[in-house]
Amino acid sequence: MVVETDLVVVGAGPAGTSAALAAANAGLGVILIDEAREAGGQVYRAPARTLKASTKTRDRDAVVGVRLRAALDRSSVRFERGLRVWSIGERFRTDTAGPEGVRTFKAPRLIAAGGAFERTVPFPGWTLPGVMGLAAATILLKSEAMLPGRRVVIAGCGPLLAAVAAKVSGGGGDVAAVIDMASRRQWASVMLQLATRFNLLREGAGWVLGLARRRVPIHFASTIRRIDEADGLLSVEIGPVDGKGRARPGRSSLINDVDAVAVGHGLVPGVEITRLAGAAHTYDRLRGGWVPVLDAMGRTTIEGLYAAGDGCGIRGALSAATAGTLAGLAAAGDAGALDPDTLASKSEPQLKEAARLDRFSAAVSDLLALRPGQVADIAPDTVVCRCEDVRRADIDAAIADGAADVNQLKHFTRCGMGPCQGRMCGDVVGELVALHAGSREAAGAWTPRPPLRPVPLADLIGSYSYNDMPIPKPVPL
Amino acid sequence: MTTTFDLIVVGGGINGASVALFCARAGMRVALIERDQICRGASGVNAGTLTLQMTRVALIPYALEAHAMWANAPEWLGHDVGVVVCDGLSLAFTEGEEELLTYRAARRREAGAPIEIITGTEAQGIEPGLGASVRVAGWCPIDGFANAYLTGLAYRRALVEAGVALLERTIARGVDETEPFVVNTDRGPIRGRRLVIAGGVWIEPMLAWLGVTLPIKVLINQLSVTERVAPVMRTQVGIASGLLSLKQYPHGTVVIGGGWQGWGNRETGRSGIVPDSIIDNVRLACHAIPALAEARLARSWTGFEAETADVLPAVGPVPGIPEAYVCGSIHSGYTSAPYIAKLLAQCILGQEPERLLFPIDRLILQPASAATVS
Ligand SMILES: Cc1cc2nc3c(=O)[nH]c(=O)nc-3n(C[C@H](O)[C@H](O)[C@H](O)COP(=O)(O)OP(=O)(O)OC[C@H]3O[C@@H](n4cnc5c(N)ncnc54)[C@H](O)[C@@H]3O)c2cc1C
Ligand SMILES: Cc1cc2nc3c(=O)[nH]c(=O)nc-3n(C[C@H](O)[C@H](O)[C@H](O)COP(=O)(O)OP(=O)(O)OC[C@H]3O[C@@H](n4cnc5c(N)ncnc54)[C@H](O)[C@@H]3O)c2cc1C
């Protein structure tokens, strides 16, 4: 019933896939698990099966994805697809559920490579139909080859803005405007730091030039103030912001007749597995929020538990792959499959590459990091926890009522108790509590509990007979 | 820290918070020491079931009083904990369960619980969500549930209003002196003329501060909750063995419990679920209410519950130490705590409690036997 192996890797994005390949090449038995049917993760996401034949436009990411999947196919890694990991236990029992029922794996080592979540800092109208995440829009574009809308506003921060805008307009959509929180100055300083990464610069420049050619207006140092809906169309009010994300006094303007808005304010590491396992974490604003404490190889503070990729700090896909390789090597070394010298020599070039990529990703992460002023600016009436309909004012009232950290706040308001279990709003709520508690450390983080993702009860129970169930001794009368 | 309180309560769960509240309202100057925050342990994470069909027979008279208190919590507590009063059903699917249920219902009825045995068809009339295979059910019109996570908010407001000195995030580490009591905490000593130990499963190490050995078995109860779903049930549902508790809250989530055990450690405070027993608990739930299978599991969690050797409460004076009391380990303890704590408050205030307490003399190991046990 329980399948045992040397190493379980959760998440088949660039981090997990590289980790699995490195460990398997070193001789470990590896089981790689992903809830998706195909490896690739967020960036190298495979197009839906029905689209495969018809997809002609292959961008760089698509090519890397195809290569990644081919390498996985050739390897000894056992890829368990379409399984959702819902619980991680001692040494490292990994419980999964899928339409075919539950399955359990166990290994003395586990690499957590579950990736990141998108952050949206709430504003009036962010929950309207037609308004979606920026990263979520990439999923539509990549896996379904679908445009988010016909006339689209793209807003928020970071490199995904240009990438999504380019994809939408390249796919025949009309990009009404790109609204970027960063200023031209901030971009210029990032570009300087990126100067060593020619292909990335070239790619970025290509997107921007493409947008310029199509005369897409780009508003720098601006943000969406609110979105209103009338007759199925959206009108988007934008206005200027300062470097901390605070609204600056200044003229706002309206963009009308929009049918979709893609808006995202960076990414938050998905640390559920490392937190559930009890590893130490630290708050790192630049890397997206709470991150596990790791050594250079990706070892957490729990023996046998490793982490790699955006799930332990936002660094992007290239860094994720390198970190994955390192964690895979570390697991192999710690398991005795690589002698210390081989481990050191195999790791050295990867460690150098990781350090090189880190300089680059640090520049970008400044663009993606949460801007405190933007959170402080959230209006009292704005819904913060959309699952439970909790407004900024409700959160402030609970704090006034004595809620000293995010967990107490949750009990007082249901904030974070919905289906997403606070994955969407957690970072913003932590920041709101920190405004009173003094720091993110004092505000704390929500207690992690299974399931790691919601699981249909039908998947959990499978088929069973009541009479065969092991019912414990009745409680005493 | 020169204040000497009339009463120090250690542990801010439902027991400690209730004793503190009633004594403060009667005029005492009370300090409540809570390591974490008010009602965030068992008292904030429990299933909130207010049922008589899982209550021990000896506790039924207390639970009946307590149920009436919960039913109008806003009146005496001053704040709402989302109590829903509804019918309760305890189901039997097999012949063995039918026998168990019939026997237990009769004993509980003798103790005052208005439980009636009804047929499966009658049960379906009361709870249309039930599956087809119910043989008989115990039906009790006095049942219901609270929203346990609101307990902290409600009690916190009430305690503040009653003037209790709330020492949250303060860890009690020992009792340095007894006349008056000096409780040693990480924020300095707290002095008081009386002391109540109300630390949940931690009453065992706390009583050891006073040289008293009272073994507590630590249960790690698991619970699960679904996402909000359209109404699938309208009653509080259990089974004959007591190993299921199931209800749907007005906002649509369904909480699944019944005392299935997880793993945990009282010393570290860490605990977690055991996946196989979550699955079995969920299977039981879906067997009772088949439409539940359509829902998704949003969260499973665990909490620590205390159990004495005879599974009856430890509530009363601490023998040999004047003005020291203990209040805890009440089976179905969320249900009964407000009433039993009120009885203890009466005792502390020098009144005759309206019902008998549960003195702990019967549970204490004498030094010699303690040595042989450990
Ligand atoms: C929605 C979204 C879209 C993004 N789009 C882009 C983009 O277009 N371009 C770009 O450069 N960056 C994008 N990013 C950033 C991206 O996270 C990283 O660049 C990169 O993908 C990180 O790699 P990773 O291996 O750490 O994680 P990911 O690539 O995210 O891979 C994690 C994998 O783990 C799986 N997983 C997680 N939890 C479980 C579980 N409990 N059970 C089973 N499987 C699980 C997921 O299905 C996923 O396949 C996006 C991020 C997000 C959140
Ligand atoms: C998962 C679960 C489900 C349950 N379901 C039900 C149900 O449906 N119906 C029902 O009637 N009962 C139920 N119970 C039982 C009920 O929750 C408990 O009986 C009751 O909450 C116990 O209250 P208490 O105040 O004694 O303990 P607790 O709530 O545990 O409070 C003890 C407090 O002492 C504090 N403390 C510990 N050490 C220290 C220290 N050194 N210094 C300061 N403070 C300290 C703790 O932080 C804690 O807050 C359930 C229990 C659990 C765990």
mmCIF file of C-alpha atoms and ligand atoms in Angstrom, chain B residues 10-16 33-36 41-43 45-49 170-172 198-200 202 206 209 221 223 303-305 328 330 332-335, ligand 2:
data_model
loop_
_atom_site.group_PDB
_atom_site.id
_atom_site.type_symbol
_atom_site.label_atom_id
_atom_site.label_comp_id
_atom_site.label_asym_id
_atom_site.label_seq_id
_atom_site.Cartn_x
_atom_site.Cartn_y
_atom_site.Cartn_z
ATOM 1 C CA VAL B 10 -3.484 29.536 35.033
ATOM 2 C CA GLY B 11 -4.701 28.479 31.593
ATOM 3 C CA GLY B 12 -7.101 30.485 29.435
ATOM 4 C CA GLY B 13 -9.179 27.745 27.861
ATOM 5 C CA ILE B 14 -12.933 27.510 28.318
ATOM 6 C CA ASN B 15 -12.473 26.237 31.887
ATOM 7 C CA GLY B 16 -10.012 28.849 33.104
ATOM 8 C CA ILE B 33 -2.418 33.713 32.738
ATOM 9 C CA GLU B 34 -2.442 32.232 29.264
ATOM 10 C CA ARG B 35 0.655 31.082 27.430
ATOM 11 C CA ASP B 36 -0.916 31.715 24.034
ATOM 12 C CA GLY B 41 -6.078 25.561 22.402
ATOM 13 C CA ALA B 42 -8.678 22.783 22.623
ATOM 14 C CA SER B 43 -11.284 25.386 23.519
ATOM 15 C CA VAL B 45 -10.328 24.306 17.858
ATOM 16 C CA ASN B 46 -12.889 21.763 19.080
ATOM 17 C CA ALA B 47 -15.922 20.555 17.151
ATOM 18 C CA GLY B 48 -18.314 22.652 19.223
ATOM 19 C CA THR B 49 -20.770 19.767 19.461
ATOM 20 C CA THR B 170 2.539 34.806 29.353
ATOM 21 C CA ILE B 171 3.995 31.447 30.277
ATOM 22 C CA ALA B 172 3.498 30.143 33.806
ATOM 23 C CA ALA B 198 -6.915 25.108 34.354
ATOM 24 C CA GLY B 199 -4.246 24.116 31.867
ATOM 25 C CA GLY B 200 -6.116 21.494 29.817
ATOM 26 C CA TRP B 202 -1.098 20.532 31.044
ATOM 27 C CA MET B 206 0.980 22.189 36.665
ATOM 28 C CA TRP B 209 4.327 22.310 40.751
ATOM 29 C CA ASN B 221 -8.375 14.583 18.518
ATOM 30 C CA LEU B 223 -11.175 17.327 12.981
ATOM 31 C CA GLY B 303 -6.101 19.488 19.402
ATOM 32 C CA PHE B 304 -5.128 18.157 22.821
ATOM 33 C CA GLU B 305 -7.799 16.766 25.115
ATOM 34 C CA GLY B 328 -10.275 20.408 33.771
ATOM 35 C CA ILE B 330 -14.204 17.194 31.523
ATOM 36 C CA SER B 332 -17.275 16.584 26.191
ATOM 37 C CA GLY B 333 -15.659 19.425 28.037
ATOM 38 C CA TYR B 334 -16.591 22.266 25.759
ATOM 39 C CA THR B 335 -20.269 21.537 26.304
HETATM 40 C C1 LIG C 2 -10.256 18.428 18.403
HETATM 41 C C2 LIG C 2 -11.154 18.445 19.603
HETATM 42 C C3 LIG C 2 -12.532 18.349 19.430
HETATM 43 C C4 LIG C 2 -13.384 18.408 20.523
HETATM 44 N N1 LIG C 2 -14.727 18.413 20.305
HETATM 45 C C5 LIG C 2 -15.561 18.645 21.347
HETATM 46 C C6 LIG C 2 -16.946 18.778 21.122
HETATM 47 O O1 LIG C 2 -17.408 18.707 19.987
HETATM 48 N N2 LIG C 2 -17.772 19.017 22.179
HETATM 49 C C7 LIG C 2 -17.267 19.119 23.445
HETATM 50 O O2 LIG C 2 -18.047 19.329 24.357
HETATM 51 N N3 LIG C 2 -15.944 19.004 23.687
HETATM 52 C C8 LIG C 2 -15.081 18.773 22.667
HETATM 53 N N4 LIG C 2 -13.734 18.661 22.897
HETATM 54 C C9 LIG C 2 -13.236 18.792 24.281
HETATM 55 C C10 LIG C 2 -13.090 20.252 24.690
HETATM 56 O O3 LIG C 2 -12.538 21.006 23.653
HETATM 57 C C11 LIG C 2 -12.186 20.355 25.895
HETATM 58 O O4 LIG C 2 -12.685 19.522 26.899
HETATM 59 C C12 LIG C 2 -12.129 21.756 26.471
HETATM 60 O O5 LIG C 2 -11.916 22.717 25.465
HETATM 61 C C13 LIG C 2 -11.009 21.824 27.486
HETATM 62 O O6 LIG C 2 -10.895 23.137 27.961
HETATM 63 P P1 LIG C 2 -9.734 23.517 28.987
HETATM 64 O O7 LIG C 2 -9.926 24.937 29.312
HETATM 65 O O8 LIG C 2 -9.677 22.535 30.064
HETATM 66 O O9 LIG C 2 -8.375 23.268 28.160
HETATM 67 P P2 LIG C 2 -7.681 24.082 26.990
HETATM 68 O O10 LIG C 2 -8.637 24.670 26.058
HETATM 69 O O11 LIG C 2 -6.637 23.178 26.460
HETATM 70 O O12 LIG C 2 -6.997 25.299 27.754
HETATM 71 C C14 LIG C 2 -5.819 25.156 28.482
HETATM 72 C C15 LIG C 2 -5.003 26.398 28.271
HETATM 73 O O13 LIG C 2 -3.874 26.391 29.135
HETATM 74 C C16 LIG C 2 -2.830 27.048 28.480
HETATM 75 N N5 LIG C 2 -1.555 26.710 29.081
HETATM 76 C C17 LIG C 2 -0.918 25.517 29.059
HETATM 77 N N6 LIG C 2 0.246 25.611 29.677
HETATM 78 C C18 LIG C 2 0.356 26.881 30.135
HETATM 79 C C19 LIG C 2 1.360 27.576 30.860
HETATM 80 N N7 LIG C 2 2.469 26.963 31.264
HETATM 81 N N8 LIG C 2 1.157 28.876 31.141
HETATM 82 C C20 LIG C 2 0.026 29.515 30.753
HETATM 83 N N9 LIG C 2 -0.951 28.879 30.058
HETATM 84 C C21 LIG C 2 -0.779 27.583 29.761
HETATM 85 C C22 LIG C 2 -2.963 26.555 27.068
HETATM 86 O O14 LIG C 2 -2.312 27.428 26.163
HETATM 87 C C23 LIG C 2 -4.468 26.500 26.869
HETATM 88 O O15 LIG C 2 -4.978 27.659 26.253
HETATM 89 C C24 LIG C 2 -12.859 18.537 21.831
HETATM 90 C C25 LIG C 2 -11.476 18.599 22.007
HETATM 91 C C26 LIG C 2 -10.623 18.566 20.911
HETATM 92 C C27 LIG C 2 -9.150 18.677 21.115
#
